[in-house]
PDB file of C-alpha atoms in Angstrom:
ATOM      1  CA  PRO A   1     -21.851   1.337   2.907  1.00 48.00           C
ATOM      2  CA  ILE A   2     -18.662   1.767   0.898  1.00 55.00           C
ATOM      3  CA  SER A   3     -17.430   4.689   3.022  1.00 80.00           C
ATOM      4  CA  TYR A   4     -18.157   2.801   6.261  1.00 83.00           C
ATOM      5  CA  THR A   5     -16.406  -0.309   4.967  1.00 81.00           C
ATOM      6  CA  SER A   6     -13.394   1.775   3.959  1.00 87.00           C
ATOM      7  CA  ALA A   7     -13.265   3.370   7.408  1.00 87.00           C
ATOM      8  CA  VAL A   8     -13.455  -0.025   9.127  1.00 86.00           C
ATOM      9  CA  SER A   9     -10.668  -1.302   6.851  1.00 85.00           C
ATOM     10  CA  VAL A  10      -8.444   1.674   7.653  1.00 88.00           C
ATOM     11  CA  PHE A  11      -8.886   1.253  11.408  1.00 87.00           C
ATOM     12  CA  ALA A  12      -8.314  -2.487  11.010  1.00 82.00           C
ATOM     13  CA  SER A  13      -5.086  -1.947   9.073  1.00 82.00           C
ATOM     14  CA  TYR A  14      -3.716  -0.031  12.076  1.00 83.00           C
ATOM     15  CA  GLY A  15      -4.930  -2.664  14.533  1.00 80.00           C
ATOM     16  CA  LEU A  16      -7.483  -0.281  16.025  1.00 88.00           C
ATOM     17  CA  SER A  17     -10.076  -2.972  16.658  1.00 89.00           C
ATOM     18  CA  LYS A  18     -12.305  -0.975  19.011  1.00 89.00           C
ATOM     19  CA  TRP A  19     -12.480   1.975  16.618  1.00 90.00           C
ATOM     20  CA  ALA A  20     -13.232  -0.376  13.734  1.00 90.00           C
ATOM     21  CA  HIS A  21     -16.024  -2.015  15.731  1.00 91.00           C
ATOM     22  CA  ARG A  22     -17.417   1.375  16.744  1.00 91.00           C
ATOM     23  CA  MET A  23     -17.508   2.439  13.086  1.00 90.00           C
ATOM     24  CA  MET A  24     -19.447  -0.677  12.143  1.00 90.00           C
ATOM     25  CA  ALA A  25     -21.880  -0.046  15.017  1.00 90.00           C
ATOM     26  CA  GLU A  26     -22.516   3.412  13.562  1.00 91.00           C
ATOM     27  CA  MET A  27     -23.109   1.791  10.203  1.00 90.00           C
ATOM     28  CA  VAL A  28     -25.803  -0.452  11.709  1.00 90.00           C
ATOM     29  CA  ALA A  29     -27.298   2.491  13.626  1.00 91.00           C
ATOM     30  CA  ASP A  30     -27.721   4.294  10.301  1.00 90.00           C
ATOM     31  CA  GLY A  31     -29.856   1.409   9.095  1.00 90.00           C
ATOM     32  CA  LEU A  32     -27.186  -0.093   6.839  1.00 89.00           C
ATOM     33  CA  LYS A  33     -26.316  -3.789   6.687  1.00 90.00           C
ATOM     34  CA  PRO A  34     -22.570  -4.411   6.883  1.00 90.00           C
ATOM     35  CA  PRO A  35     -21.406  -6.485   3.899  1.00 90.00           C
ATOM     36  CA  LYS A  36     -19.097  -9.465   4.180  1.00 91.00           C
ATOM     37  CA  GLU A  37     -16.051  -7.291   3.422  1.00 90.00           C
ATOM     38  CA  THR A  38     -16.767  -5.118   6.479  1.00 90.00           C
ATOM     39  CA  TYR A  39     -17.074  -8.124   8.783  1.00 92.00           C
ATOM     40  CA  ASN A  40     -13.852  -9.599   7.388  1.00 92.00           C
ATOM     41  CA  ALA A  41     -12.019  -6.312   7.936  1.00 90.00           C
ATOM     42  CA  LEU A  42     -13.269  -6.129  11.531  1.00 90.00           C
ATOM     43  CA  LEU A  43     -12.267  -9.739  12.131  1.00 91.00           C
ATOM     44  CA  TRP A  44      -8.815  -8.874  10.808  1.00 89.00           C
ATOM     45  CA  ALA A  45      -8.466  -6.015  13.312  1.00 88.00           C
ATOM     46  CA  TYR A  46      -9.085  -8.357  16.262  1.00 89.00           C
ATOM     47  CA  ALA A  47      -7.105 -11.247  14.749  1.00 87.00           C
ATOM     48  CA  GLU A  48      -4.057  -9.080  14.103  1.00 84.00           C
ATOM     49  CA  ASN A  49      -3.969  -8.215  17.815  1.00 84.00           C
ATOM     50  CA  GLY A  50      -4.716 -11.772  18.919  1.00 82.00           C
ATOM     51  CA  GLU A  51      -7.892 -10.544  20.659  1.00 88.00           C
ATOM     52  CA  LEU A  52      -9.904 -13.757  20.706  1.00 87.00           C
ATOM     53  CA  ARG A  53     -12.819 -12.400  22.721  1.00 90.00           C
ATOM     54  CA  GLY A  54     -13.468  -9.594  20.236  1.00 91.00           C
ATOM     55  CA  MET A  55     -12.900 -11.894  17.294  1.00 90.00           C
ATOM     56  CA  TYR A  56     -15.430 -14.435  18.538  1.00 90.00           C
ATOM     57  CA  ARG A  57     -17.899 -11.648  19.196  1.00 91.00           C
ATOM     58  CA  VAL A  58     -17.669 -10.584  15.555  1.00 92.00           C
ATOM     59  CA  TRP A  59     -18.018 -14.230  14.532  1.00 91.00           C
ATOM     60  CA  GLU A  60     -21.283 -14.453  16.477  1.00 91.00           C
ATOM     61  CA  GLU A  61     -22.499 -11.289  14.747  1.00 91.00           C
ATOM     62  CA  ILE A  62     -21.714 -12.858  11.381  1.00 91.00           C
ATOM     63  CA  LYS A  63     -23.654 -16.012  12.252  1.00 88.00           C
ATOM     64  CA  ASN A  64     -26.639 -13.926  13.370  1.00 90.00           C
ATOM     65  CA  SER A  65     -26.631 -11.905  10.154  1.00 90.00           C
ATOM     66  CA  ASP A  66     -27.463 -12.893   6.580  1.00 89.00           C
ATOM     67  CA  VAL A  67     -23.773 -12.776   5.649  1.00 90.00           C
ATOM     68  CA  THR A  68     -22.228 -16.030   4.435  1.00 89.00           C
ATOM     69  CA  PRO A  69     -18.624 -16.579   5.599  1.00 88.00           C
ATOM     70  CA  ASP A  70     -16.062 -17.233   2.858  1.00 87.00           C
ATOM     71  CA  ASN A  71     -12.492 -18.529   2.763  1.00 84.00           C
ATOM     72  CA  ILE A  72     -11.169 -15.104   3.758  1.00 88.00           C
ATOM     73  CA  THR A  73     -13.345 -15.159   6.875  1.00 90.00           C
ATOM     74  CA  TYR A  74     -11.982 -18.536   7.951  1.00 87.00           C
ATOM     75  CA  ASN A  75      -8.391 -17.658   7.064  1.00 86.00           C
ATOM     76  CA  VAL A  76      -8.612 -14.577   9.284  1.00 89.00           C
ATOM     77  CA  LEU A  77     -10.155 -16.615  12.124  1.00 88.00           C
ATOM     78  CA  LEU A  78      -7.350 -19.129  11.770  1.00 86.00           C
ATOM     79  CA  MET A  79      -4.738 -16.391  11.846  1.00 83.00           C
ATOM     80  CA  GLY A  80      -6.276 -14.995  15.024  1.00 86.00           C
ATOM     81  CA  VAL A  81      -6.254 -18.259  16.969  1.00 85.00           C
ATOM     82  CA  MET A  82      -2.674 -18.902  15.858  1.00 79.00           C
ATOM     83  CA  LYS A  83      -1.532 -15.463  17.005  1.00 78.00           C
ATOM     84  CA  ALA A  84      -3.194 -16.103  20.367  1.00 79.00           C
ATOM     85  CA  GLY A  85      -1.275 -19.373  20.672  1.00 76.00           C
ATOM     86  CA  HIS A  86      -4.373 -21.597  20.436  1.00 81.00           C
ATOM     87  CA  SER A  87      -3.077 -23.935  17.734  1.00 73.00           C
ATOM     88  CA  HIS A  88      -5.410 -26.745  18.859  1.00 75.00           C
ATOM     89  CA  THR A  89      -8.382 -24.594  17.816  1.00 81.00           C
ATOM     90  CA  ALA A  90      -7.011 -24.422  14.278  1.00 78.00           C
ATOM     91  CA  PHE A  91      -8.004 -28.015  13.563  1.00 79.00           C
ATOM     92  CA  LYS A  92     -11.529 -27.370  14.870  1.00 82.00           C
ATOM     93  CA  LEU A  93     -11.806 -24.531  12.361  1.00 81.00           C
ATOM     94  CA  PHE A  94     -10.773 -26.952   9.634  1.00 79.00           C
ATOM     95  CA  ASP A  95     -13.712 -29.221  10.517  1.00 81.00           C
ATOM     96  CA  LEU A  96     -16.025 -26.204  10.650  1.00 80.00           C
ATOM     97  CA  ILE A  97     -15.084 -24.928   7.201  1.00 79.00           C
ATOM     98  CA  LYS A  98     -15.706 -28.391   5.754  1.00 78.00           C
ATOM     99  CA  GLN A  99     -19.129 -28.531   7.412  1.00 81.00           C
ATOM    100  CA  GLU A 100     -19.991 -25.207   5.783  1.00 78.00           C
ATOM    101  CA  GLY A 101     -19.323 -26.773   2.387  1.00 78.00           C
ATOM    102  CA  LEU A 102     -16.314 -24.560   1.653  1.00 78.00           C
ATOM    103  CA  VAL A 103     -13.050 -25.890   0.263  1.00 78.00           C
ATOM    104  CA  PRO A 104     -10.011 -24.736   2.273  1.00 83.00           C
ATOM    105  CA  ASP A 105      -7.501 -22.925   0.071  1.00 86.00           C
ATOM    106  CA  THR A 106      -3.705 -23.191   0.035  1.00 89.00           C
ATOM    107  CA  GLN A 107      -3.316 -20.339   2.519  1.00 86.00           C
ATOM    108  CA  PHE A 108      -5.588 -22.085   5.017  1.00 85.00           C
ATOM    109  CA  TYR A 109      -3.692 -25.359   4.690  1.00 89.00           C
ATOM    110  CA  ASN A 110      -0.352 -23.561   5.027  1.00 89.00           C
ATOM    111  CA  THR A 111      -1.439 -21.879   8.241  1.00 84.00           C
ATOM    112  CA  LEU A 112      -2.749 -25.212   9.497  1.00 85.00           C
ATOM    113  CA  ILE A 113       0.686 -26.727   8.892  1.00 88.00           C
ATOM    114  CA  THR A 114       2.215 -24.155  11.243  1.00 84.00           C
ATOM    115  CA  ALA A 115      -0.126 -25.501  13.929  1.00 78.00           C
ATOM    116  CA  SER A 116       1.169 -29.049  13.446  1.00 82.00           C
ATOM    117  CA  ALA A 117       2.958 -30.759  16.294  1.00 78.00           C
ATOM    118  CA  ASP A 118       5.555 -32.361  14.029  1.00 83.00           C
ATOM    119  CA  THR A 119       6.470 -33.053  10.390  1.00 86.00           C
ATOM    120  CA  GLU A 120       4.477 -36.286  10.355  1.00 87.00           C
ATOM    121  CA  GLN A 121       1.262 -34.427  11.135  1.00 85.00           C
ATOM    122  CA  ALA A 122       2.206 -31.728   8.639  1.00 88.00           C
ATOM    123  CA  TRP A 123       2.644 -34.307   5.887  1.00 89.00           C
ATOM    124  CA  SER A 124      -0.796 -35.720   6.631  1.00 88.00           C
ATOM    125  CA  ILE A 125      -2.161 -32.219   5.992  1.00 87.00           C
ATOM    126  CA  ILE A 126      -0.246 -31.976   2.717  1.00 89.00           C
ATOM    127  CA  ASN A 127      -1.611 -35.346   1.612  1.00 89.00           C
ATOM    128  CA  LYS A 128      -5.084 -34.050   2.445  1.00 86.00           C
ATOM    129  CA  MET A 129      -4.376 -30.994   0.293  1.00 88.00           C
ATOM    130  CA  LYS A 130      -3.432 -33.157  -2.658  1.00 87.00           C
ATOM    131  CA  SER A 131      -6.524 -35.317  -2.212  1.00 88.00           C
ATOM    132  CA  GLU A 132      -8.544 -32.087  -2.601  1.00 85.00           C
ATOM    133  CA  ASN A 133      -6.543 -31.257  -5.762  1.00 89.00           C
ATOM    134  CA  ILE A 134      -4.899 -28.308  -4.005  1.00 89.00           C
ATOM    135  CA  GLN A 135      -1.229 -28.091  -4.876  1.00 87.00           C
ATOM    136  CA  PRO A 136       1.360 -27.186  -2.220  1.00 90.00           C
ATOM    137  CA  ASP A 137       3.343 -24.025  -2.914  1.00 91.00           C
ATOM    138  CA  GLN A 138       6.713 -22.642  -1.762  1.00 92.00           C
ATOM    139  CA  PHE A 139       5.239 -21.516   1.535  1.00 93.00           C
ATOM    140  CA  THR A 140       3.842 -24.999   2.198  1.00 93.00           C
ATOM    141  CA  PHE A 141       7.294 -26.548   2.016  1.00 94.00           C
ATOM    142  CA  TYR A 142       8.907 -23.651   3.857  1.00 94.00           C
ATOM    143  CA  PHE A 143       6.605 -24.098   6.863  1.00 93.00           C
ATOM    144  CA  LEU A 144       7.234 -27.850   6.742  1.00 93.00           C
ATOM    145  CA  MET A 145      11.011 -27.289   6.799  1.00 95.00           C
ATOM    146  CA  LYS A 146      10.541 -24.814   9.626  1.00 94.00           C
ATOM    147  CA  LEU A 147       8.969 -27.575  11.738  1.00 92.00           C
ATOM    148  CA  ALA A 148      12.023 -29.739  11.095  1.00 93.00           C
ATOM    149  CA  ALA A 149      14.331 -26.842  12.025  1.00 94.00           C
ATOM    150  CA  LYS A 150      12.802 -26.540  15.494  1.00 91.00           C
ATOM    151  CA  THR A 151      14.064 -29.999  16.453  1.00 90.00           C
ATOM    152  CA  GLY A 152      17.111 -30.194  14.188  1.00 94.00           C
ATOM    153  CA  ASP A 153      15.534 -32.986  12.116  1.00 95.00           C
ATOM    154  CA  VAL A 154      17.993 -32.841   9.220  1.00 96.00           C
ATOM    155  CA  GLN A 155      16.559 -35.859   7.419  1.00 95.00           C
ATOM    156  CA  ALA A 156      13.043 -34.409   7.384  1.00 94.00           C
ATOM    157  CA  ALA A 157      14.338 -31.038   6.139  1.00 95.00           C
ATOM    158  CA  GLU A 158      16.395 -32.653   3.365  1.00 96.00           C
ATOM    159  CA  ASP A 159      13.462 -34.857   2.330  1.00 94.00           C
ATOM    160  CA  THR A 160      11.241 -31.774   2.125  1.00 93.00           C
ATOM    161  CA  LEU A 161      13.790 -29.954  -0.022  1.00 94.00           C
ATOM    162  CA  ARG A 162      13.769 -32.901  -2.415  1.00 93.00           C
ATOM    163  CA  GLN A 163       9.977 -32.792  -2.490  1.00 90.00           C
ATOM    164  CA  LEU A 164      10.190 -29.188  -3.657  1.00 89.00           C
ATOM    165  CA  THR A 165      11.851 -30.325  -6.860  1.00 83.00           C
ATOM    166  CA  ALA A 166       9.415 -33.218  -7.228  1.00 86.00           C
ATOM    167  CA  HIS A 167       6.541 -30.714  -7.117  1.00 84.00           C
ATOM    168  CA  ARG A 168       8.329 -28.445  -9.617  1.00 84.00           C
ATOM    169  CA  VAL A 169       8.851 -25.766  -7.011  1.00 87.00           C
ATOM    170  CA  MET A 170      12.199 -23.947  -7.099  1.00 90.00           C
ATOM    171  CA  PRO A 171      13.877 -23.600  -3.674  1.00 93.00           C
ATOM    172  CA  THR A 172      14.495 -19.963  -2.729  1.00 94.00           C
ATOM    173  CA  SER A 173      16.918 -18.414  -0.263  1.00 94.00           C
ATOM    174  CA  ALA A 174      14.261 -18.863   2.442  1.00 95.00           C
ATOM    175  CA  HIS A 175      14.273 -22.653   1.965  1.00 96.00           C
ATOM    176  CA  TRP A 176      18.068 -22.901   1.913  1.00 96.00           C
ATOM    177  CA  THR A 177      18.360 -20.690   4.997  1.00 96.00           C
ATOM    178  CA  ILE A 178      15.902 -22.727   7.038  1.00 96.00           C
ATOM    179  CA  LEU A 179      17.832 -25.866   5.978  1.00 96.00           C
ATOM    180  CA  LEU A 180      20.997 -24.232   7.298  1.00 96.00           C
ATOM    181  CA  VAL A 181      19.172 -23.439  10.558  1.00 95.00           C
ATOM    182  CA  THR A 182      18.204 -27.116  10.817  1.00 96.00           C
ATOM    183  CA  TYR A 183      21.828 -28.224  10.591  1.00 96.00           C
ATOM    184  CA  ARG A 184      22.797 -25.544  13.132  1.00 94.00           C
ATOM    185  CA  THR A 185      20.111 -26.754  15.548  1.00 93.00           C
ATOM    186  CA  ALA A 186      21.453 -30.286  15.084  1.00 93.00           C
ATOM    187  CA  GLY A 187      24.952 -29.033  15.990  1.00 91.00           C
ATOM    188  CA  ASP A 188      26.369 -29.936  12.566  1.00 94.00           C
ATOM    189  CA  TYR A 189      28.595 -27.008  11.554  1.00 93.00           C
ATOM    190  CA  LYS A 190      30.087 -28.866   8.590  1.00 95.00           C
ATOM    191  CA  GLY A 191      26.551 -29.531   7.416  1.00 96.00           C
ATOM    192  CA  CYS A 192      25.893 -25.774   7.549  1.00 95.00           C
ATOM    193  CA  LEU A 193      28.931 -25.153   5.364  1.00 95.00           C
ATOM    194  CA  ARG A 194      27.765 -27.785   2.890  1.00 96.00           C
ATOM    195  CA  VAL A 195      24.334 -26.121   2.686  1.00 96.00           C
ATOM    196  CA  TRP A 196      26.059 -22.785   2.033  1.00 95.00           C
ATOM    197  CA  GLU A 197      28.028 -24.291  -0.865  1.00 95.00           C
ATOM    198  CA  ARG A 198      24.993 -26.128  -2.251  1.00 96.00           C
ATOM    199  CA  MET A 199      23.014 -22.904  -2.145  1.00 95.00           C
ATOM    200  CA  LYS A 200      25.664 -21.084  -4.174  1.00 93.00           C
ATOM    201  CA  ASP A 201      25.960 -23.995  -6.616  1.00 95.00           C
ATOM    202  CA  ALA A 202      22.190 -23.803  -7.146  1.00 94.00           C
ATOM    203  CA  GLY A 203      22.576 -20.168  -8.172  1.00 94.00           C
ATOM    204  CA  VAL A 204      20.552 -18.862  -5.213  1.00 94.00           C
ATOM    205  CA  LYS A 205      21.817 -15.601  -3.730  1.00 92.00           C
ATOM    206  CA  PRO A 206      22.206 -15.703   0.078  1.00 91.00           C
ATOM    207  CA  THR A 207      20.390 -13.045   2.111  1.00 92.00           C
ATOM    208  CA  SER A 208      21.472 -11.240   5.261  1.00 91.00           C
ATOM    209  CA  GLY A 209      19.404 -13.811   7.178  1.00 90.00           C
ATOM    210  CA  THR A 210      21.449 -16.634   5.633  1.00 93.00           C
ATOM    211  CA  LEU A 211      24.709 -14.974   6.664  1.00 92.00           C
ATOM    212  CA  THR A 212      23.409 -14.381  10.183  1.00 92.00           C
ATOM    213  CA  GLU A 213      22.556 -18.053  10.639  1.00 93.00           C
ATOM    214  CA  LEU A 214      25.929 -19.138   9.239  1.00 93.00           C
ATOM    215  CA  PHE A 215      27.733 -16.840  11.692  1.00 92.00           C
ATOM    216  CA  ARG A 216      25.668 -18.256  14.558  1.00 91.00           C
ATOM    217  CA  ALA A 217      26.619 -21.768  13.497  1.00 92.00           C
ATOM    218  CA  GLN A 218      30.287 -20.743  13.475  1.00 91.00           C
ATOM    219  CA  GLU A 219      29.988 -19.245  16.963  1.00 89.00           C
ATOM    220  CA  MET A 220      28.368 -22.423  18.279  1.00 87.00           C
ATOM    221  CA  GLU A 221      31.171 -24.492  16.759  1.00 89.00           C
ATOM    222  CA  GLU A 222      33.732 -22.291  18.528  1.00 87.00           C
ATOM    223  CA  ILE A 223      31.873 -22.829  21.802  1.00 83.00           C
ATOM    224  CA  LYS A 224      32.019 -26.576  21.241  1.00 84.00           C
ATOM    225  CA  MET A 225      35.789 -26.410  20.708  1.00 84.00           C
ATOM    226  CA  ARG A 226      36.249 -24.330  23.878  1.00 82.00           C
ATOM    227  CA  LYS A 227      34.377 -26.962  25.853  1.00 80.00           C
ATOM    228  CA  GLU A 228      36.656 -29.642  24.462  1.00 80.00           C
ATOM    229  CA  ARG A 229      39.641 -27.577  25.648  1.00 78.00           C
ATOM    230  CA  GLY A 230      38.118 -27.336  29.125  1.00 77.00           C
ATOM    231  CA  GLU A 231      37.190 -23.655  28.958  1.00 71.00           C
ATOM    232  CA  VAL A 232      33.852 -24.417  30.619  1.00 56.00           C
ATOM    233  CA  LYS A 233      32.922 -21.076  32.190  1.00 56.00           C
ATOM    234  CA  GLU A 234      33.564 -18.965  29.088  1.00 51.00           C
ATOM    235  CA  ALA A 235      31.869 -21.482  26.837  1.00 46.00           C
ATOM    236  CA  THR A 236      28.852 -21.773  29.108  1.00 51.00           C
ATOM    237  CA  LEU A 237      28.354 -18.002  29.139  1.00 45.00           C
ATOM    238  CA  ALA A 238      28.682 -17.700  25.379  1.00 47.00           C
ATOM    239  CA  GLU A 239      26.404 -20.671  24.849  1.00 52.00           C
ATOM    240  CA  ALA A 240      23.739 -19.107  27.055  1.00 46.00           C
ATOM    241  CA  GLN A 241      23.929 -15.968  24.950  1.00 47.00           C
ATOM    242  CA  LEU A 242      23.583 -17.990  21.766  1.00 49.00           C
ATOM    243  CA  GLN A 243      20.667 -19.944  23.164  1.00 48.00           C
ATOM    244  CA  GLY A 244      18.966 -16.612  23.660  1.00 43.00           C
ATOM    245  CA  LEU A 245      19.409 -16.053  19.923  1.00 43.00           C
ATOM    246  CA  THR A 246      18.177 -19.509  19.011  1.00 43.00           C
ATOM    247  CA  GLY A 247      14.574 -18.651  19.791  1.00 40.00           C
ATOM    248  CA  ASP A 248      14.932 -15.570  17.609  1.00 41.00           C
ATOM    249  CA  CYS A 249      15.909 -17.628  14.588  1.00 43.00           C
ATOM    250  CA  ILE A 250      12.294 -18.700  14.116  1.00 40.00           C
ATOM    251  CA  LYS A 251      11.177 -15.069  14.173  1.00 42.00           C
ATOM    252  CA  THR A 252      14.001 -14.236  11.785  1.00 39.00           C
ATOM    253  CA  GLU A 253      12.803 -16.916   9.415  1.00 41.00           C
ATOM    254  CA  GLU A 254       9.240 -15.580   9.561  1.00 45.00           C
ATOM    255  CA  ASP A 255      10.558 -12.164   8.638  1.00 46.00           C
ATOM    256  CA  LEU A 256      12.619 -13.752   5.903  1.00 44.00           C
ATOM    257  CA  ALA A 257       9.534 -15.441   4.484  1.00 46.00           C
ATOM    258  CA  ASP A 258       7.810 -12.059   4.401  1.00 47.00           C
ATOM    259  CA  GLN A 259      10.792 -10.566   2.588  1.00 44.00           C
ATOM    260  CA  GLU A 260      10.682 -13.430   0.097  1.00 45.00           C
ATOM    261  CA  GLU A 261       6.939 -13.105  -0.573  1.00 39.00           C
ATOM    262  CA  GLU A 262       7.285 -11.353  -3.924  1.00 34.00           C
ATOM    263  CA  THR A 263       9.821 -13.944  -5.063  1.00 35.00           C
ATOM    264  CA  LEU A 264       7.740 -16.869  -3.839  1.00 35.00           C
ATOM    265  CA  LEU A 265       4.593 -15.622  -5.491  1.00 30.00           C
TER     266      LEU A 265
END
C-alpha cells in the first residue's frame, strides 16, 4: 500500500489527477484497501486543478469506504471548491464538517474567510473561531485585510492591523503591503506614503511587491493630476492600463503571502 500511496502522491503533486486515480484503481484491483492518505492525495490532485466532478467522485468513494475523513480531507475539499469559484459551497462544507463531529482548524477557517462576501462576514467567522478556542494567526488577518483592499475600505484595514497587535501577532511585510494596496484602491496616494513610512518605522523591510504597489499608487496619482489639467485622452489611456494591473494586485498579494509563509509560520 505504501508504494501505491507514494505513486498517487507523486502524480497528485504534478496535478496529474487521472493518472493518480488510475494508480489507485490498480491498488484496489490488487485487493488492497486505499488508506486515508491515498484518498487525500487523490482529492488534492483534483482540487489543485479545480476539477469538481472528479473531486466529488473521490468524495463518494470515501463515503462508500471504511475510511473516516479528517481535517485534511475537508481542507482539500474546501480548497477545490474555492479554486473552482464556488465560494457558496464553502459554507456548506463548514456545516458538514461540524455534523461529522470534527473541529475545523485554523487553515479551514482561514480559507473560509477568503470565501466571505465582506469584512463583516469575515469577522463573524473569526468570532466563531475564538468561540471554538481557535486562535487567529497572521494569515487570518492577512485574508481579512485583503477583503478590505478589494473595496478600498481603509478603516476596516486599519482596524484589522490594530487587531493584529491586540492578538500579539506581529505585522509582516505582507500585512503592510496589503494595507498600502487598500489606500491605493481608495485613491489616497498620501495614505500610501504614510503606510510606507510607518512600515519602515516599524522595522519591517519592504519587499519587491511593496515597491510595485507604491509605484502603481504614484502612477495613479499622476493620472489624477493629468485629468485635473484637462489631459483627458492620455490620462484615460494610462488609467485603463493601470486598471488592468489592479486585478493583478490580488494575485500579487497571494504570491506575496506564499513568499512570506516561512516568516509567518
